PDB file of C-alpha atoms and ligand atoms in Angstrom:
ATOM      1  CA  MET C  40    -139.241 -11.001  -3.898  1.00  0.00           C
ATOM      2  CA  LEU C  41    -141.149 -12.080  -0.797  1.00  0.00           C
ATOM      3  CA  LEU C  42    -138.388 -11.390   1.732  1.00  0.00           C
ATOM      4  CA  ASP C  43    -136.581  -8.361   0.324  1.00  0.00           C
ATOM      5  CA  GLY C  44    -134.886  -6.414   3.126  1.00  0.00           C
ATOM      6  CA  LYS C  45    -135.610  -9.102   5.749  1.00  0.00           C
ATOM      7  CA  CYS C  46    -133.015 -10.640   8.066  1.00  0.00           C
ATOM      8  CA  ALA C  47    -133.307 -14.303   9.067  1.00  0.00           C
ATOM      9  CA  LEU C  48    -131.489 -16.634  11.447  1.00  0.00           C
ATOM     10  CA  VAL C  49    -131.742 -20.373  10.747  1.00  0.00           C
ATOM     11  CA  THR C  50    -130.362 -22.802  13.323  1.00  0.00           C
ATOM     12  CA  GLY C  51    -128.869 -26.059  12.083  1.00  0.00           C
ATOM     13  CA  ALA C  52    -128.410 -24.546   8.627  1.00  0.00           C
ATOM     14  CA  SER C  53    -125.323 -26.491   7.575  1.00  0.00           C
ATOM     15  CA  ARG C  54    -127.173 -29.583   6.371  1.00  0.00           C
ATOM     16  CA  GLY C  55    -130.515 -31.156   5.534  1.00  0.00           C
ATOM     17  CA  ILE C  56    -133.715 -29.227   6.205  1.00  0.00           C
ATOM     18  CA  GLY C  57    -131.971 -26.175   7.725  1.00  0.00           C
ATOM     19  CA  ARG C  58    -129.744 -25.836   4.669  1.00  0.00           C
ATOM     20  CA  ALA C  59    -132.777 -25.952   2.357  1.00  0.00           C
ATOM     21  CA  ILE C  60    -134.598 -23.361   4.483  1.00  0.00           C
ATOM     22  CA  ALA C  61    -131.602 -21.010   4.414  1.00  0.00           C
ATOM     23  CA  LEU C  62    -131.291 -21.329   0.629  1.00  0.00           C
ATOM     24  CA  ARG C  63    -135.055 -20.831   0.122  1.00  0.00           C
ATOM     25  CA  LEU C  64    -135.247 -17.726   2.329  1.00  0.00           C
ATOM     26  CA  ALA C  65    -132.147 -16.295   0.632  1.00  0.00           C
ATOM     27  CA  SER C  66    -133.685 -17.001  -2.794  1.00  0.00           C
ATOM     28  CA  GLU C  67    -136.552 -14.682  -1.798  1.00  0.00           C
ATOM     29  CA  GLY C  68    -134.161 -11.893  -0.835  1.00  0.00           C
ATOM     30  CA  ALA C  69    -133.539 -12.441   2.895  1.00  0.00           C
ATOM     31  CA  ALA C  70    -130.070 -11.941   4.377  1.00  0.00           C
ATOM     32  CA  VAL C  71    -129.445 -15.136   6.324  1.00  0.00           C
ATOM     33  CA  ALA C  72    -127.382 -16.046   9.401  1.00  0.00           C
ATOM     34  CA  LEU C  73    -126.423 -19.706   9.220  1.00  0.00           C
ATOM     35  CA  ASN C  74    -126.062 -21.404  12.579  1.00  0.00           C
ATOM     36  CA  TYR C  75    -124.379 -24.808  12.886  1.00  0.00           C
ATOM     37  CA  ALA C  76    -122.873 -26.895  15.689  1.00  0.00           C
ATOM     38  CA  GLY C  77    -119.556 -28.274  14.445  1.00  0.00           C
ATOM     39  CA  ASN C  78    -119.649 -28.839  10.716  1.00  0.00           C
ATOM     40  CA  GLN C  79    -117.992 -25.630   9.515  1.00  0.00           C
ATOM     41  CA  ALA C  80    -117.093 -26.959   6.068  1.00  0.00           C
ATOM     42  CA  ALA C  81    -120.739 -27.738   5.293  1.00  0.00           C
ATOM     43  CA  ALA C  82    -121.872 -24.343   6.625  1.00  0.00           C
ATOM     44  CA  GLU C  83    -119.241 -22.578   4.478  1.00  0.00           C
ATOM     45  CA  LYS C  84    -120.625 -24.401   1.424  1.00  0.00           C
ATOM     46  CA  VAL C  85    -124.164 -23.148   2.128  1.00  0.00           C
ATOM     47  CA  LYS C  86    -122.819 -19.614   2.566  1.00  0.00           C
ATOM     48  CA  ALA C  87    -120.948 -19.870  -0.736  1.00  0.00           C
ATOM     49  CA  GLU C  88    -124.089 -21.148  -2.516  1.00  0.00           C
ATOM     50  CA  ILE C  89    -126.126 -18.199  -1.247  1.00  0.00           C
ATOM     51  CA  GLU C  90    -123.416 -15.725  -2.213  1.00  0.00           C
ATOM     52  CA  ALA C  91    -122.993 -17.287  -5.654  1.00  0.00           C
ATOM     53  CA  ALA C  92    -126.699 -16.613  -6.251  1.00  0.00           C
ATOM     54  CA  GLY C  93    -126.186 -12.968  -5.266  1.00  0.00           C
ATOM     55  CA  GLY C  94    -127.480 -13.249  -1.692  1.00  0.00           C
ATOM     56  CA  LYS C  95    -126.032 -12.380   1.720  1.00  0.00           C
ATOM     57  CA  ALA C  96    -125.124 -14.939   4.375  1.00  0.00           C
ATOM     58  CA  VAL C  97    -123.048 -15.006   7.563  1.00  0.00           C
ATOM     59  CA  LEU C  98    -121.914 -17.946   9.687  1.00  0.00           C
ATOM     60  CA  CYS C  99    -122.868 -18.220  13.362  1.00  0.00           C
ATOM     61  CA  GLN C 100    -121.402 -21.287  15.067  1.00  0.00           C
ATOM     62  CA  ALA C 101    -122.993 -22.164  18.419  1.00  0.00           C
ATOM     63  CA  ASP C 102    -124.373 -25.103  20.337  1.00  0.00           C
ATOM     64  CA  VAL C 103    -127.994 -24.011  20.815  1.00  0.00           C
ATOM     65  CA  ALA C 104    -128.239 -26.227  23.908  1.00  0.00           C
ATOM     66  CA  ASP C 105    -125.796 -23.888  25.678  1.00  0.00           C
ATOM     67  CA  GLN C 106    -127.769 -20.852  26.856  1.00  0.00           C
ATOM     68  CA  ALA C 107    -124.864 -18.396  26.918  1.00  0.00           C
ATOM     69  CA  ALA C 108    -123.609 -19.545  23.517  1.00  0.00           C
ATOM     70  CA  ALA C 109    -127.096 -19.368  21.980  1.00  0.00           C
ATOM     71  CA  GLU C 110    -127.685 -15.853  23.319  1.00  0.00           C
ATOM     72  CA  ALA C 111    -124.309 -14.669  22.061  1.00  0.00           C
ATOM     73  CA  MET C 112    -125.038 -16.277  18.689  1.00  0.00           C
ATOM     74  CA  VAL C 113    -128.377 -14.466  18.298  1.00  0.00           C
ATOM     75  CA  LYS C 114    -126.663 -11.204  19.255  1.00  0.00           C
ATOM     76  CA  ALA C 115    -123.865 -11.788  16.741  1.00  0.00           C
ATOM     77  CA  ALA C 116    -126.403 -12.596  14.005  1.00  0.00           C
ATOM     78  CA  VAL C 117    -128.327  -9.394  14.705  1.00  0.00           C
ATOM     79  CA  GLU C 118    -125.131  -7.337  14.579  1.00  0.00           C
ATOM     80  CA  ALA C 119    -123.914  -8.981  11.379  1.00  0.00           C
ATOM     81  CA  LEU C 120    -127.259  -8.686   9.567  1.00  0.00           C
ATOM     82  CA  GLY C 121    -128.380  -5.367  11.017  1.00  0.00           C
ATOM     83  CA  GLY C 122    -131.603  -6.756  12.543  1.00  0.00           C
ATOM     84  CA  LEU C 123    -133.713  -9.860  12.903  1.00  0.00           C
ATOM     85  CA  ASP C 124    -137.154 -10.374  11.345  1.00  0.00           C
ATOM     86  CA  ILE C 125    -137.253 -14.165  11.105  1.00  0.00           C
ATOM     87  CA  LEU C 126    -136.031 -16.932  13.392  1.00  0.00           C
ATOM     88  CA  VAL C 127    -136.218 -20.556  12.291  1.00  0.00           C
ATOM     89  CA  ASN C 128    -135.380 -22.933  15.146  1.00  0.00           C
ATOM     90  CA  ASN C 129    -134.465 -26.000  13.134  1.00  0.00           C
ATOM     91  CA  ALA C 130    -131.399 -27.526  14.861  1.00  0.00           C
ATOM     92  CA  GLY C 131    -132.108 -31.013  16.116  1.00  0.00           C
ATOM     93  CA  ILE C 132    -130.608 -34.409  16.876  1.00  0.00           C
ATOM     94  CA  THR C 133    -131.753 -37.971  17.507  1.00  0.00           C
ATOM     95  CA  ARG C 134    -130.393 -40.504  20.021  1.00  0.00           C
ATOM     96  CA  ASP C 135    -132.826 -43.358  19.398  1.00  0.00           C
ATOM     97  CA  ASN C 136    -133.241 -46.367  21.636  1.00  0.00           C
ATOM     98  CA  LEU C 137    -135.999 -48.410  23.188  1.00  0.00           C
ATOM     99  CA  LEU C 138    -137.155 -47.000  26.503  1.00  0.00           C
ATOM    100  CA  LEU C 139    -135.574 -49.676  28.692  1.00  0.00           C
ATOM    101  CA  ARG C 140    -132.198 -49.194  26.968  1.00  0.00           C
ATOM    102  CA  LEU C 141    -132.325 -45.414  26.743  1.00  0.00           C
ATOM    103  CA  LYS C 142    -129.575 -43.764  28.771  1.00  0.00           C
ATOM    104  CA  GLU C 143    -130.280 -40.625  30.771  1.00  0.00           C
ATOM    105  CA  GLU C 144    -127.527 -38.780  28.898  1.00  0.00           C
ATOM    106  CA  ASP C 145    -129.266 -39.533  25.584  1.00  0.00           C
ATOM    107  CA  PHE C 146    -132.597 -38.378  26.950  1.00  0.00           C
ATOM    108  CA  ASP C 147    -130.995 -35.160  28.208  1.00  0.00           C
ATOM    109  CA  ALA C 148    -129.012 -34.498  25.007  1.00  0.00           C
ATOM    110  CA  VAL C 149    -132.151 -34.648  22.848  1.00  0.00           C
ATOM    111  CA  LEU C 150    -134.190 -32.494  25.228  1.00  0.00           C
ATOM    112  CA  SER C 151    -131.352 -29.973  25.540  1.00  0.00           C
ATOM    113  CA  THR C 152    -130.811 -29.492  21.812  1.00  0.00           C
ATOM    114  CA  ASN C 153    -134.318 -29.984  20.426  1.00  0.00           C
ATOM    115  CA  LEU C 154    -136.343 -28.214  23.114  1.00  0.00           C
ATOM    116  CA  LYS C 155    -134.137 -26.085  25.358  1.00  0.00           C
ATOM    117  CA  GLY C 156    -132.243 -24.845  22.302  1.00  0.00           C
ATOM    118  CA  ILE C 157    -135.519 -23.388  21.031  1.00  0.00           C
ATOM    119  CA  PHE C 158    -136.167 -21.754  24.403  1.00  0.00           C
ATOM    120  CA  HIS C 159    -132.709 -20.153  24.380  1.00  0.00           C
ATOM    121  CA  CYS C 160    -132.874 -18.769  20.828  1.00  0.00           C
ATOM    122  CA  THR C 161    -136.527 -17.718  21.008  1.00  0.00           C
ATOM    123  CA  LYS C 162    -135.986 -15.858  24.287  1.00  0.00           C
ATOM    124  CA  ALA C 163    -133.045 -13.925  22.849  1.00  0.00           C
ATOM    125  CA  ALA C 164    -134.810 -13.121  19.561  1.00  0.00           C
ATOM    126  CA  ALA C 165    -138.214 -12.340  21.084  1.00  0.00           C
ATOM    127  CA  LYS C 166    -136.767  -9.492  23.148  1.00  0.00           C
ATOM    128  CA  LEU C 167    -135.792  -7.739  19.948  1.00  0.00           C
ATOM    129  CA  MET C 168    -138.866  -8.623  17.917  1.00  0.00           C
ATOM    130  CA  MET C 169    -141.237  -7.479  20.682  1.00  0.00           C
ATOM    131  CA  LYS C 170    -139.495  -4.117  20.799  1.00  0.00           C
ATOM    132  CA  LYS C 171    -139.879  -3.837  17.033  1.00  0.00           C
ATOM    133  CA  ARG C 172    -143.483  -5.095  17.241  1.00  0.00           C
ATOM    134  CA  ALA C 173    -142.843  -7.454  14.341  1.00  0.00           C
ATOM    135  CA  GLY C 174    -141.303 -10.840  13.705  1.00  0.00           C
ATOM    136  CA  CYS C 175    -141.892 -14.433  12.631  1.00  0.00           C
ATOM    137  CA  ILE C 176    -140.660 -17.466  14.507  1.00  0.00           C
ATOM    138  CA  VAL C 177    -140.936 -20.997  13.131  1.00  0.00           C
ATOM    139  CA  ASN C 178    -140.034 -23.976  15.299  1.00  0.00           C
ATOM    140  CA  MET C 179    -139.258 -27.404  13.878  1.00  0.00           C
ATOM    141  CA  ALA C 180    -141.151 -30.223  15.536  1.00  0.00           C
ATOM    142  CA  SER C 181    -141.983 -33.590  13.966  1.00  0.00           C
ATOM    143  CA  VAL C 182    -145.056 -35.744  13.450  1.00  0.00           C
ATOM    144  CA  VAL C 183    -143.398 -37.966  16.070  1.00  0.00           C
ATOM    145  CA  GLY C 184    -144.239 -35.267  18.628  1.00  0.00           C
ATOM    146  CA  ILE C 185    -147.910 -35.732  17.703  1.00  0.00           C
ATOM    147  CA  ILE C 186    -148.289 -39.502  17.280  1.00  0.00           C
ATOM    148  CA  GLY C 187    -145.175 -40.902  19.044  1.00  0.00           C
ATOM    149  CA  ASN C 188    -142.755 -43.491  17.672  1.00  0.00           C
ATOM    150  CA  ALA C 189    -141.292 -46.603  19.283  1.00  0.00           C
ATOM    151  CA  GLY C 190    -137.599 -46.074  20.002  1.00  0.00           C
ATOM    152  CA  GLN C 191    -137.941 -42.312  20.239  1.00  0.00           C
ATOM    153  CA  THR C 192    -139.370 -41.478  23.676  1.00  0.00           C
ATOM    154  CA  ASN C 193    -136.745 -38.756  24.099  1.00  0.00           C
ATOM    155  CA  TYR C 194    -137.315 -37.274  20.631  1.00  0.00           C
ATOM    156  CA  ALA C 195    -141.123 -37.497  20.872  1.00  0.00           C
ATOM    157  CA  ALA C 196    -141.063 -35.790  24.280  1.00  0.00           C
ATOM    158  CA  ALA C 197    -138.869 -32.986  22.939  1.00  0.00           C
ATOM    159  CA  LYS C 198    -140.975 -32.466  19.816  1.00  0.00           C
ATOM    160  CA  ALA C 199    -144.279 -32.541  21.740  1.00  0.00           C
ATOM    161  CA  GLY C 200    -142.627 -29.992  24.026  1.00  0.00           C
ATOM    162  CA  VAL C 201    -141.794 -27.809  21.026  1.00  0.00           C
ATOM    163  CA  ILE C 202    -145.484 -27.725  20.098  1.00  0.00           C
ATOM    164  CA  GLY C 203    -146.599 -26.751  23.617  1.00  0.00           C
ATOM    165  CA  PHE C 204    -143.807 -24.201  23.947  1.00  0.00           C
ATOM    166  CA  SER C 205    -144.710 -22.630  20.608  1.00  0.00           C
ATOM    167  CA  LYS C 206    -148.423 -22.303  21.383  1.00  0.00           C
ATOM    168  CA  ALA C 207    -147.675 -20.639  24.730  1.00  0.00           C
ATOM    169  CA  ALA C 208    -145.128 -18.303  23.106  1.00  0.00           C
ATOM    170  CA  ALA C 209    -147.602 -17.516  20.301  1.00  0.00           C
ATOM    171  CA  LYS C 210    -150.137 -16.371  22.903  1.00  0.00           C
ATOM    172  CA  GLU C 211    -147.538 -14.257  24.748  1.00  0.00           C
ATOM    173  CA  LEU C 212    -146.073 -12.591  21.676  1.00  0.00           C
ATOM    174  CA  ALA C 213    -149.157 -12.076  19.503  1.00  0.00           C
ATOM    175  CA  GLY C 214    -149.973  -8.756  21.156  1.00  0.00           C
ATOM    176  CA  ARG C 215    -146.550  -7.484  20.063  1.00  0.00           C
ATOM    177  CA  GLY C 216    -146.995  -8.451  16.428  1.00  0.00           C
ATOM    178  CA  VAL C 217    -144.811 -11.567  16.586  1.00  0.00           C
ATOM    179  CA  THR C 218    -146.087 -14.886  15.172  1.00  0.00           C
ATOM    180  CA  VAL C 219    -144.890 -18.277  16.377  1.00  0.00           C
ATOM    181  CA  ASN C 220    -145.712 -21.365  14.340  1.00  0.00           C
ATOM    182  CA  VAL C 221    -144.559 -24.958  14.140  1.00  0.00           C
ATOM    183  CA  VAL C 222    -143.651 -27.098  11.167  1.00  0.00           C
ATOM    184  CA  ALA C 223    -143.954 -30.833  11.786  1.00  0.00           C
ATOM    185  CA  PRO C 224    -142.186 -32.820   9.066  1.00  0.00           C
ATOM    186  CA  GLY C 225    -142.839 -36.493   8.480  1.00  0.00           C
ATOM    187  CA  PHE C 226    -140.161 -38.659   6.865  1.00  0.00           C
ATOM    188  CA  ILE C 227    -137.631 -36.410   5.120  1.00  0.00           C
ATOM    189  CA  ASP C 228    -134.574 -37.462   3.121  1.00  0.00           C
ATOM    190  CA  THR C 229    -131.582 -36.087   5.121  1.00  0.00           C
ATOM    191  CA  ASP C 230    -128.557 -37.363   7.072  1.00  0.00           C
ATOM    192  CA  MET C 231    -130.915 -37.877  10.036  1.00  0.00           C
ATOM    193  CA  THR C 232    -132.883 -40.579   8.213  1.00  0.00           C
ATOM    194  CA  ALA C 233    -130.102 -41.873   5.928  1.00  0.00           C
ATOM    195  CA  GLY C 234    -128.906 -44.461   8.452  1.00  0.00           C
ATOM    196  CA  LEU C 235    -132.286 -46.059   9.107  1.00  0.00           C
ATOM    197  CA  PRO C 236    -132.435 -49.778   8.220  1.00  0.00           C
ATOM    198  CA  ASP C 237    -134.163 -50.606   4.903  1.00  0.00           C
ATOM    199  CA  ASN C 238    -137.086 -52.403   6.581  1.00  0.00           C
ATOM    200  CA  VAL C 239    -137.819 -49.344   8.747  1.00  0.00           C
ATOM    201  CA  LYS C 240    -137.722 -47.116   5.640  1.00  0.00           C
ATOM    202  CA  GLU C 241    -140.064 -49.478   3.762  1.00  0.00           C
ATOM    203  CA  ASN C 242    -142.536 -49.506   6.671  1.00  0.00           C
ATOM    204  CA  MET C 243    -142.473 -45.718   6.862  1.00  0.00           C
ATOM    205  CA  LEU C 244    -143.017 -45.360   3.110  1.00  0.00           C
ATOM    206  CA  ALA C 245    -145.985 -47.720   3.250  1.00  0.00           C
ATOM    207  CA  GLY C 246    -147.683 -45.275   5.626  1.00  0.00           C
ATOM    208  CA  ILE C 247    -147.257 -42.214   3.398  1.00  0.00           C
ATOM    209  CA  PRO C 248    -150.297 -41.601   1.145  1.00  0.00           C
ATOM    210  CA  LEU C 249    -148.253 -39.502  -1.285  1.00  0.00           C
ATOM    211  CA  GLY C 250    -145.937 -42.495  -1.640  1.00  0.00           C
ATOM    212  CA  ARG C 251    -142.522 -40.897  -1.217  1.00  0.00           C
ATOM    213  CA  MET C 252    -140.166 -39.427   1.362  1.00  0.00           C
ATOM    214  CA  GLY C 253    -140.277 -35.654   1.669  1.00  0.00           C
ATOM    215  CA  THR C 254    -137.403 -33.524   0.453  1.00  0.00           C
ATOM    216  CA  PRO C 255    -135.780 -30.778   2.541  1.00  0.00           C
ATOM    217  CA  GLU C 256    -137.191 -28.374  -0.076  1.00  0.00           C
ATOM    218  CA  ASP C 257    -140.758 -29.547   0.682  1.00  0.00           C
ATOM    219  CA  VAL C 258    -140.216 -28.424   4.281  1.00  0.00           C
ATOM    220  CA  ALA C 259    -138.444 -25.207   3.275  1.00  0.00           C
ATOM    221  CA  ASN C 260    -141.437 -24.160   1.148  1.00  0.00           C
ATOM    222  CA  ALA C 261    -143.758 -24.494   4.155  1.00  0.00           C
ATOM    223  CA  VAL C 262    -141.387 -22.416   6.289  1.00  0.00           C
ATOM    224  CA  LEU C 263    -141.220 -19.768   3.572  1.00  0.00           C
ATOM    225  CA  PHE C 264    -145.016 -19.515   3.567  1.00  0.00           C
ATOM    226  CA  LEU C 265    -145.132 -19.036   7.351  1.00  0.00           C
ATOM    227  CA  VAL C 266    -142.532 -16.221   7.346  1.00  0.00           C
ATOM    228  CA  SER C 267    -143.513 -14.576   4.076  1.00  0.00           C
ATOM    229  CA  GLY C 268    -146.214 -12.147   5.102  1.00  0.00           C
ATOM    230  CA  GLN C 269    -148.719 -14.394   3.303  1.00  0.00           C
ATOM    231  CA  ALA C 270    -149.278 -16.004   6.719  1.00  0.00           C
ATOM    232  CA  ALA C 271    -149.614 -12.781   8.714  1.00  0.00           C
ATOM    233  CA  TYR C 272    -152.893 -13.922  10.318  1.00  0.00           C
ATOM    234  CA  ILE C 273    -151.603 -17.364  11.279  1.00  0.00           C
ATOM    235  CA  THR C 274    -150.029 -17.999  14.676  1.00  0.00           C
ATOM    236  CA  GLY C 275    -149.802 -20.889  17.147  1.00  0.00           C
ATOM    237  CA  GLN C 276    -150.386 -23.432  14.384  1.00  0.00           C
ATOM    238  CA  VAL C 277    -148.757 -26.753  13.573  1.00  0.00           C
ATOM    239  CA  LEU C 278    -148.280 -27.323   9.843  1.00  0.00           C
ATOM    240  CA  LYS C 279    -147.545 -30.959   9.010  1.00  0.00           C
ATOM    241  CA  VAL C 280    -145.339 -31.553   5.979  1.00  0.00           C
ATOM    242  CA  ASP C 281    -145.597 -35.310   5.781  1.00  0.00           C
ATOM    243  CA  GLY C 282    -147.196 -36.483   2.535  1.00  0.00           C
ATOM    244  CA  GLY C 283    -150.380 -37.215   4.449  1.00  0.00           C
ATOM    245  CA  MET C 284    -148.816 -39.574   7.037  1.00  0.00           C
ATOM    246  CA  VAL C 285    -150.777 -38.026   9.888  1.00  0.00           C
ATOM    247  CA  MET C 286    -154.258 -36.662   9.258  1.00  0.00           C
TER     248      MET C 286
HETATM  249  P1  LIG E 449    -129.590 -33.193   9.978  1.00  0.00           P
HETATM  250  O1  LIG E 449    -129.479 -33.420   8.512  1.00  0.00           O
HETATM  251  O2  LIG E 449    -129.020 -34.193  10.920  1.00  0.00           O
HETATM  252  O3  LIG E 449    -128.999 -31.727  10.309  1.00  0.00           O
HETATM  253  C1  LIG E 449    -129.019 -31.276  11.639  1.00  0.00           C
HETATM  254  C2  LIG E 449    -128.580 -29.839  11.684  1.00  0.00           C
HETATM  255  O4  LIG E 449    -128.684 -29.375  13.046  1.00  0.00           O
HETATM  256  C3  LIG E 449    -127.130 -29.639  11.277  1.00  0.00           C
HETATM  257  O5  LIG E 449    -127.022 -28.397  10.636  1.00  0.00           O
HETATM  258  C4  LIG E 449    -126.405 -29.613  12.628  1.00  0.00           C
HETATM  259  O6  LIG E 449    -125.179 -28.869  12.595  1.00  0.00           O
HETATM  260  C5  LIG E 449    -127.425 -28.875  13.460  1.00  0.00           C
HETATM  261  N1  LIG E 449    -127.274 -29.099  14.912  1.00  0.00           N
HETATM  262  C6  LIG E 449    -127.329 -30.292  15.582  1.00  0.00           C
HETATM  263  N2  LIG E 449    -127.145 -30.082  16.900  1.00  0.00           N
HETATM  264  C7  LIG E 449    -126.961 -28.734  17.056  1.00  0.00           C
HETATM  265  C8  LIG E 449    -126.723 -27.907  18.185  1.00  0.00           C
HETATM  266  N3  LIG E 449    -126.634 -28.413  19.426  1.00  0.00           N
HETATM  267  N4  LIG E 449    -126.567 -26.572  17.974  1.00  0.00           N
HETATM  268  C9  LIG E 449    -126.655 -26.048  16.728  1.00  0.00           C
HETATM  269  N5  LIG E 449    -126.888 -26.791  15.628  1.00  0.00           N
HETATM  270  C10 LIG E 449    -127.038 -28.118  15.797  1.00  0.00           C
HETATM  271  O7  LIG E 449    -131.143 -33.069  10.413  1.00  0.00           O
HETATM  272  P2  LIG E 449    -132.453 -32.754   9.535  1.00  0.00           P
HETATM  273  O8  LIG E 449    -133.047 -34.046   9.127  1.00  0.00           O
HETATM  274  O9  LIG E 449    -132.170 -31.710   8.540  1.00  0.00           O
HETATM  275  O10 LIG E 449    -133.401 -32.172  10.689  1.00  0.00           O
HETATM  276  C11 LIG E 449    -133.613 -30.796  10.903  1.00  0.00           C
HETATM  277  C12 LIG E 449    -134.760 -30.625  11.887  1.00  0.00           C
HETATM  278  O11 LIG E 449    -135.938 -31.244  11.360  1.00  0.00           O
HETATM  279  C13 LIG E 449    -134.531 -31.270  13.241  1.00  0.00           C
HETATM  280  O12 LIG E 449    -135.088 -30.490  14.266  1.00  0.00           O
HETATM  281  C14 LIG E 449    -135.264 -32.590  13.131  1.00  0.00           C
HETATM  282  O13 LIG E 449    -135.632 -33.100  14.384  1.00  0.00           O
HETATM  283  C15 LIG E 449    -136.446 -32.170  12.303  1.00  0.00           C
HETATM  284  N6  LIG E 449    -137.109 -33.268  11.604  1.00  0.00           N
HETATM  285  C16 LIG E 449    -136.454 -34.038  10.697  1.00  0.00           C
HETATM  286  C17 LIG E 449    -137.112 -35.067  10.066  1.00  0.00           C
HETATM  287  C18 LIG E 449    -136.470 -35.955   9.043  1.00  0.00           C
HETATM  288  O14 LIG E 449    -137.124 -36.929   8.614  1.00  0.00           O
HETATM  289  N7  LIG E 449    -135.250 -35.695   8.604  1.00  0.00           N
HETATM  290  C19 LIG E 449    -138.464 -35.325  10.385  1.00  0.00           C
HETATM  291  C20 LIG E 449    -139.093 -34.535  11.327  1.00  0.00           C
HETATM  292  C21 LIG E 449    -138.416 -33.504  11.927  1.00  0.00           C
HETATM  293  P3  LIG E 449    -123.745 -29.599  12.213  1.00  0.00           P
HETATM  294  O15 LIG E 449    -123.804 -29.834  10.737  1.00  0.00           O
HETATM  295  O16 LIG E 449    -122.737 -28.600  12.617  1.00  0.00           O
HETATM  296  O17 LIG E 449    -123.711 -30.869  12.995  1.00  0.00           O
END
């Protein structure tokens, strides 16, 4: 298997894309630490699914926006797994509104979780990976961070920030054998998009050449590639998983 003997931490692994990534990495032999914010029941289910398939998983609750909590969470994951080879910074939220209606607290919440959360976890994990002179980090952005989206100035700013952060980190860490890449999903079928009005969904679908929403598994497969050793000579890149929405 591609990830035999590897240890991975996936943030936001209780649902949606993070859940699919955790299951995919575990299916290739990785031991996986499952981070989540508050939904313990969902995280327990993912753990049970991995264990039922013969894999190893541990739970690591923490709000990634909280620096101390995120650092402690990375430390706990490393102790529980016995190391850390792969970090997938996937946790994210939306607080959509048009610019003139967007409250400062909603701007801050999205920046804190989606961008600062990645800073906190990457900083804690990079220390270890640099010492080991090996590691793969994948950060979850969005095509919205590349092309923007009305009603998402906060989210677009955070996701564009993730891309800039990742390229800078890729340059810093490359000399120590650590890769940092970005996955930018398009329109993926999860809780995050479930509540969108039908007309918004129809408009989005009309702009997708492959003619369907993406599945969490579509995104998980791209993450697997980037952490698998098959992508050892790839760093600082943004891989869009969007059915051709943005090209
Ligand atoms: P989702 O179904 O809403 O799941 C979000 C996950 O993040 C949950 O596991 C949640 O944990 C966790 N989380 C939220 N805030 C957190 C925090 N402060 N600390 C730790 N964990 C936290 O979202 P999704 O659609 O799978 O999205 C996953 C990532 O892909 C996000 O970064 C999102 O921006 C990005 N993305 C999604 C789409 C899409 O179309 N769905 C498109 C582009 C990019 P709890 O269960 O405990 O709440």
